[in-house]
């Protein structure tokens, strides 16, 4: 035996955790934090806040997209391993009968 083992429950838990994080990130859009320029009190500071919020939004959007892809691939991996395990079990059961 090679000692290689895949914990399907760990992959499933990781996918669920990533999905939860992505949901949290997308539930609170940065636009909610980006207030009116007049509320900041200074034009240069307002411009800096706008730039920060724009960059933050771009980063969170990219992270949410990548996280969703990772979670999806983990779920696909679990399904692939499950199908392979079931096929191997069917072969073994057929050979023993």
mmCIF file with all atom_site columns, C-alpha atoms in Angstrom:
data_model
loop_
_atom_site.group_PDB
_atom_site.id
_atom_site.type_symbol
_atom_site.label_atom_id
_atom_site.label_alt_id
_atom_site.label_comp_id
_atom_site.label_asym_id
_atom_site.label_entity_id
_atom_site.label_seq_id
_atom_site.pdbx_PDB_ins_code
_atom_site.Cartn_x
_atom_site.Cartn_y
_atom_site.Cartn_z
_atom_site.occupancy
_atom_site.B_iso_or_equiv
_atom_site.pdbx_formal_charge
_atom_site.auth_seq_id
_atom_site.auth_comp_id
_atom_site.auth_asym_id
_atom_site.auth_atom_id
_atom_site.pdbx_PDB_model_num
ATOM 1  C CA . UNK A 1 1  ? 0.000   0.000   0.000  1.00 0.00 ? 1  UNK A CA 1
ATOM 2  C CA . UNK A 1 2  ? 1.319   3.457   -0.924 1.00 0.00 ? 2  UNK A CA 1
ATOM 3  C CA . UNK A 1 3  ? 0.145   5.266   2.188  1.00 0.00 ? 3  UNK A CA 1
ATOM 4  C CA . UNK A 1 4  ? -1.724  7.785   0.016  1.00 0.00 ? 4  UNK A CA 1
ATOM 5  C CA . UNK A 1 5  ? -5.115  8.615   1.416  1.00 0.00 ? 5  UNK A CA 1
ATOM 6  C CA . UNK A 1 6  ? -7.675  11.305  0.675  1.00 0.00 ? 6  UNK A CA 1
ATOM 7  C CA . UNK A 1 7  ? -9.970  12.449  3.456  1.00 0.00 ? 7  UNK A CA 1
ATOM 8  C CA . UNK A 1 8  ? -13.132 13.233  1.520  1.00 0.00 ? 8  UNK A CA 1
ATOM 9  C CA . UNK A 1 9  ? -14.782 14.764  4.562  1.00 0.00 ? 9  UNK A CA 1
ATOM 10 C CA . UNK A 1 10 ? -11.859 17.197  4.897  1.00 0.00 ? 10 UNK A CA 1
ATOM 11 C CA . UNK A 1 11 ? -12.277 18.242  1.247  1.00 0.00 ? 11 UNK A CA 1
ATOM 12 C CA . UNK A 1 12 ? -16.023 18.643  1.729  1.00 0.00 ? 12 UNK A CA 1
ATOM 13 C CA . UNK A 1 13 ? -15.487 20.704  4.891  1.00 0.00 ? 13 UNK A CA 1
ATOM 14 C CA . UNK A 1 14 ? -12.915 22.893  3.130  1.00 0.00 ? 14 UNK A CA 1
ATOM 15 C CA . UNK A 1 15 ? -15.295 23.553  0.238  1.00 0.00 ? 15 UNK A CA 1
ATOM 16 C CA . UNK A 1 16 ? -18.117 24.448  2.638  1.00 0.00 ? 16 UNK A CA 1
ATOM 17 C CA . UNK A 1 17 ? -15.852 26.769  4.622  1.00 0.00 ? 17 UNK A CA 1
ATOM 18 C CA . UNK A 1 18 ? -14.662 28.535  1.489  1.00 0.00 ? 18 UNK A CA 1
ATOM 19 C CA . UNK A 1 19 ? -18.262 28.910  0.296  1.00 0.00 ? 19 UNK A CA 1
ATOM 20 C CA . UNK A 1 20 ? -19.154 30.465  3.656  1.00 0.00 ? 20 UNK A CA 1
ATOM 21 C CA . UNK A 1 21 ? -16.297 32.941  3.446  1.00 0.00 ? 21 UNK A CA 1
ATOM 22 C CA . UNK A 1 22 ? -17.256 33.906  -0.105 1.00 0.00 ? 22 UNK A CA 1
ATOM 23 C CA . UNK A 1 23 ? -20.872 34.441  1.002  1.00 0.00 ? 23 UNK A CA 1
ATOM 24 C CA . UNK A 1 24 ? -19.695 36.689  3.837  1.00 0.00 ? 24 UNK A CA 1
ATOM 25 C CA . UNK A 1 25 ? -17.436 38.690  1.541  1.00 0.00 ? 25 UNK A CA 1
ATOM 26 C CA . UNK A 1 26 ? -20.158 39.263  -1.015 1.00 0.00 ? 26 UNK A CA 1
ATOM 27 C CA . UNK A 1 27 ? -22.859 40.004  1.589  1.00 0.00 ? 27 UNK A CA 1
ATOM 28 C CA . UNK A 1 28 ? -21.152 43.242  2.640  1.00 0.00 ? 28 UNK A CA 1
ATOM 29 C CA . UNK A 1 29 ? -20.301 45.258  -0.464 1.00 0.00 ? 29 UNK A CA 1
ATOM 30 C CA . UNK A 1 30 ? -17.600 47.886  -0.126 1.00 0.00 ? 30 UNK A CA 1
ATOM 31 C CA . UNK A 1 31 ? -20.004 50.435  -1.577 1.00 0.00 ? 31 UNK A CA 1
ATOM 32 C CA . UNK A 1 32 ? -21.710 50.386  1.829  1.00 0.00 ? 32 UNK A CA 1
ATOM 33 C CA . UNK A 1 33 ? -18.523 51.829  3.344  1.00 0.00 ? 33 UNK A CA 1
ATOM 34 C CA . UNK A 1 34 ? -17.826 54.339  0.607  1.00 0.00 ? 34 UNK A CA 1
ATOM 35 C CA . UNK A 1 35 ? -19.610 57.452  1.902  1.00 0.00 ? 35 UNK A CA 1
ATOM 36 C CA . UNK A 1 36 ? -20.249 60.815  0.362  1.00 0.00 ? 36 UNK A CA 1
ATOM 37 C CA . UNK A 1 37 ? -17.206 62.963  -0.417 1.00 0.00 ? 37 UNK A CA 1
ATOM 38 C CA . UNK A 1 38 ? -18.592 65.756  1.764  1.00 0.00 ? 38 UNK A CA 1
ATOM 39 C CA . UNK A 1 39 ? -18.676 63.434  4.775  1.00 0.00 ? 39 UNK A CA 1
ATOM 40 C CA . UNK A 1 40 ? -14.884 62.992  4.599  1.00 0.00 ? 40 UNK A CA 1
ATOM 41 C CA . UNK A 1 41 ? -14.237 66.709  4.823  1.00 0.00 ? 41 UNK A CA 1
ATOM 42 C CA . UNK A 1 42 ? -11.212 67.099  2.544  1.00 0.00 ? 42 UNK A CA 1
ATOM 43 C CA . UNK A 1 43 ? -11.040 66.550  -1.228 1.00 0.00 ? 43 UNK A CA 1
ATOM 44 C CA . UNK A 1 44 ? -7.677  64.737  -1.219 1.00 0.00 ? 44 UNK A CA 1
ATOM 45 C CA . UNK A 1 45 ? -8.720  62.503  1.646  1.00 0.00 ? 45 UNK A CA 1
ATOM 46 C CA . UNK A 1 46 ? -12.011 61.786  -0.132 1.00 0.00 ? 46 UNK A CA 1
ATOM 47 C CA . UNK A 1 47 ? -10.080 60.862  -3.283 1.00 0.00 ? 47 UNK A CA 1
ATOM 48 C CA . UNK A 1 48 ? -7.824  58.550  -1.244 1.00 0.00 ? 48 UNK A CA 1
ATOM 49 C CA . UNK A 1 49 ? -10.857 56.886  0.359  1.00 0.00 ? 49 UNK A CA 1
ATOM 50 C CA . UNK A 1 50 ? -12.455 56.447  -3.084 1.00 0.00 ? 50 UNK A CA 1
ATOM 51 C CA . UNK A 1 51 ? -9.277  54.896  -4.465 1.00 0.00 ? 51 UNK A CA 1
ATOM 52 C CA . UNK A 1 52 ? -8.954  52.584  -1.451 1.00 0.00 ? 52 UNK A CA 1
ATOM 53 C CA . UNK A 1 53 ? -12.571 51.458  -1.809 1.00 0.00 ? 53 UNK A CA 1
ATOM 54 C CA . UNK A 1 54 ? -12.147 50.860  -5.550 1.00 0.00 ? 54 UNK A CA 1
ATOM 55 C CA . UNK A 1 55 ? -9.034  48.746  -4.980 1.00 0.00 ? 55 UNK A CA 1
ATOM 56 C CA . UNK A 1 56 ? -10.614 46.917  -2.052 1.00 0.00 ? 56 UNK A CA 1
ATOM 57 C CA . UNK A 1 57 ? -13.656 46.096  -4.186 1.00 0.00 ? 57 UNK A CA 1
ATOM 58 C CA . UNK A 1 58 ? -11.465 44.770  -6.996 1.00 0.00 ? 58 UNK A CA 1
ATOM 59 C CA . UNK A 1 59 ? -9.474  42.617  -4.558 1.00 0.00 ? 59 UNK A CA 1
ATOM 60 C CA . UNK A 1 60 ? -12.520 41.223  -2.780 1.00 0.00 ? 60 UNK A CA 1
ATOM 61 C CA . UNK A 1 61 ? -14.229 40.501  -6.113 1.00 0.00 ? 61 UNK A CA 1
ATOM 62 C CA . UNK A 1 62 ? -11.179 38.594  -7.353 1.00 0.00 ? 62 UNK A CA 1
ATOM 63 C CA . UNK A 1 63 ? -10.881 36.715  -4.058 1.00 0.00 ? 63 UNK A CA 1
ATOM 64 C CA . UNK A 1 64 ? -14.571 35.773  -4.101 1.00 0.00 ? 64 UNK A CA 1
ATOM 65 C CA . UNK A 1 65 ? -14.324 34.550  -7.707 1.00 0.00 ? 65 UNK A CA 1
ATOM 66 C CA . UNK A 1 66 ? -11.180 32.516  -6.991 1.00 0.00 ? 66 UNK A CA 1
ATOM 67 C CA . UNK A 1 67 ? -12.650 31.152  -3.759 1.00 0.00 ? 67 UNK A CA 1
ATOM 68 C CA . UNK A 1 68 ? -15.782 30.036  -5.566 1.00 0.00 ? 68 UNK A CA 1
ATOM 69 C CA . UNK A 1 69 ? -13.674 28.230  -8.156 1.00 0.00 ? 69 UNK A CA 1
ATOM 70 C CA . UNK A 1 70 ? -11.583 26.525  -5.473 1.00 0.00 ? 70 UNK A CA 1
ATOM 71 C CA . UNK A 1 71 ? -14.681 25.357  -3.606 1.00 0.00 ? 71 UNK A CA 1
ATOM 72 C CA . UNK A 1 72 ? -16.233 24.082  -6.825 1.00 0.00 ? 72 UNK A CA 1
ATOM 73 C CA . UNK A 1 73 ? -13.093 22.144  -7.739 1.00 0.00 ? 73 UNK A CA 1
ATOM 74 C CA . UNK A 1 74 ? -12.887 20.625  -4.262 1.00 0.00 ? 74 UNK A CA 1
ATOM 75 C CA . UNK A 1 75 ? -16.503 19.469  -4.595 1.00 0.00 ? 75 UNK A CA 1
ATOM 76 C CA . UNK A 1 76 ? -15.745 18.006  -8.043 1.00 0.00 ? 76 UNK A CA 1
ATOM 77 C CA . UNK A 1 77 ? -12.722 16.209  -6.590 1.00 0.00 ? 77 UNK A CA 1
ATOM 78 C CA . UNK A 1 78 ? -14.855 14.639  -3.864 1.00 0.00 ? 78 UNK A CA 1
ATOM 79 C CA . UNK A 1 79 ? -17.365 13.480  -6.490 1.00 0.00 ? 79 UNK A CA 1
ATOM 80 C CA . UNK A 1 80 ? -14.572 12.038  -8.672 1.00 0.00 ? 80 UNK A CA 1
ATOM 81 C CA . UNK A 1 81 ? -12.988 10.143  -5.772 1.00 0.00 ? 81 UNK A CA 1
ATOM 82 C CA . UNK A 1 82 ? -16.400 8.836   -4.696 1.00 0.00 ? 82 UNK A CA 1
ATOM 83 C CA . UNK A 1 83 ? -17.155 7.577   -8.215 1.00 0.00 ? 83 UNK A CA 1
ATOM 84 C CA . UNK A 1 84 ? -13.719 5.938   -8.434 1.00 0.00 ? 84 UNK A CA 1
ATOM 85 C CA . UNK A 1 85 ? -14.136 4.291   -5.030 1.00 0.00 ? 85 UNK A CA 1
ATOM 86 C CA . UNK A 1 86 ? -17.589 3.000   -5.976 1.00 0.00 ? 86 UNK A CA 1
ATOM 87 C CA . UNK A 1 87 ? -16.324 1.655   -9.311 1.00 0.00 ? 87 UNK A CA 1
ATOM 88 C CA . UNK A 1 88 ? -13.428 -0.124  -7.578 1.00 0.00 ? 88 UNK A CA 1
ATOM 89 C CA . UNK A 1 89 ? -15.786 -1.593  -4.993 1.00 0.00 ? 89 UNK A CA 1
ATOM 90 C CA . UNK A 1 90 ? -18.108 -2.811  -7.764 1.00 0.00 ? 90 UNK A CA 1
ATOM 91 C CA . UNK A 1 91 ? -15.161 -4.471  -9.515 1.00 0.00 ? 91 UNK A CA 1
ATOM 92 C CA . UNK A 1 92 ? -14.019 -6.148  -6.324 1.00 0.00 ? 92 UNK A CA 1
ATOM 93 C CA . UNK A 1 93 ? -17.540 -7.311  -5.504 1.00 0.00 ? 93 UNK A CA 1
ATOM 94 C CA . UNK A 1 94 ? -17.888 -8.745  -9.027 1.00 0.00 ? 94 UNK A CA 1
ATOM 95 C CA . UNK A 1 95 ? -14.555 -10.548 -8.751 1.00 0.00 ? 95 UNK A CA 1
ATOM 96 C CA . UNK A 1 96 ? -15.528 -12.115 -5.417 1.00 0.00 ? 96 UNK A CA 1
ATOM 97 C CA . UNK A 1 97 ? -18.825 -13.499 -6.657 1.00 0.00 ? 97 UNK A CA 1
#
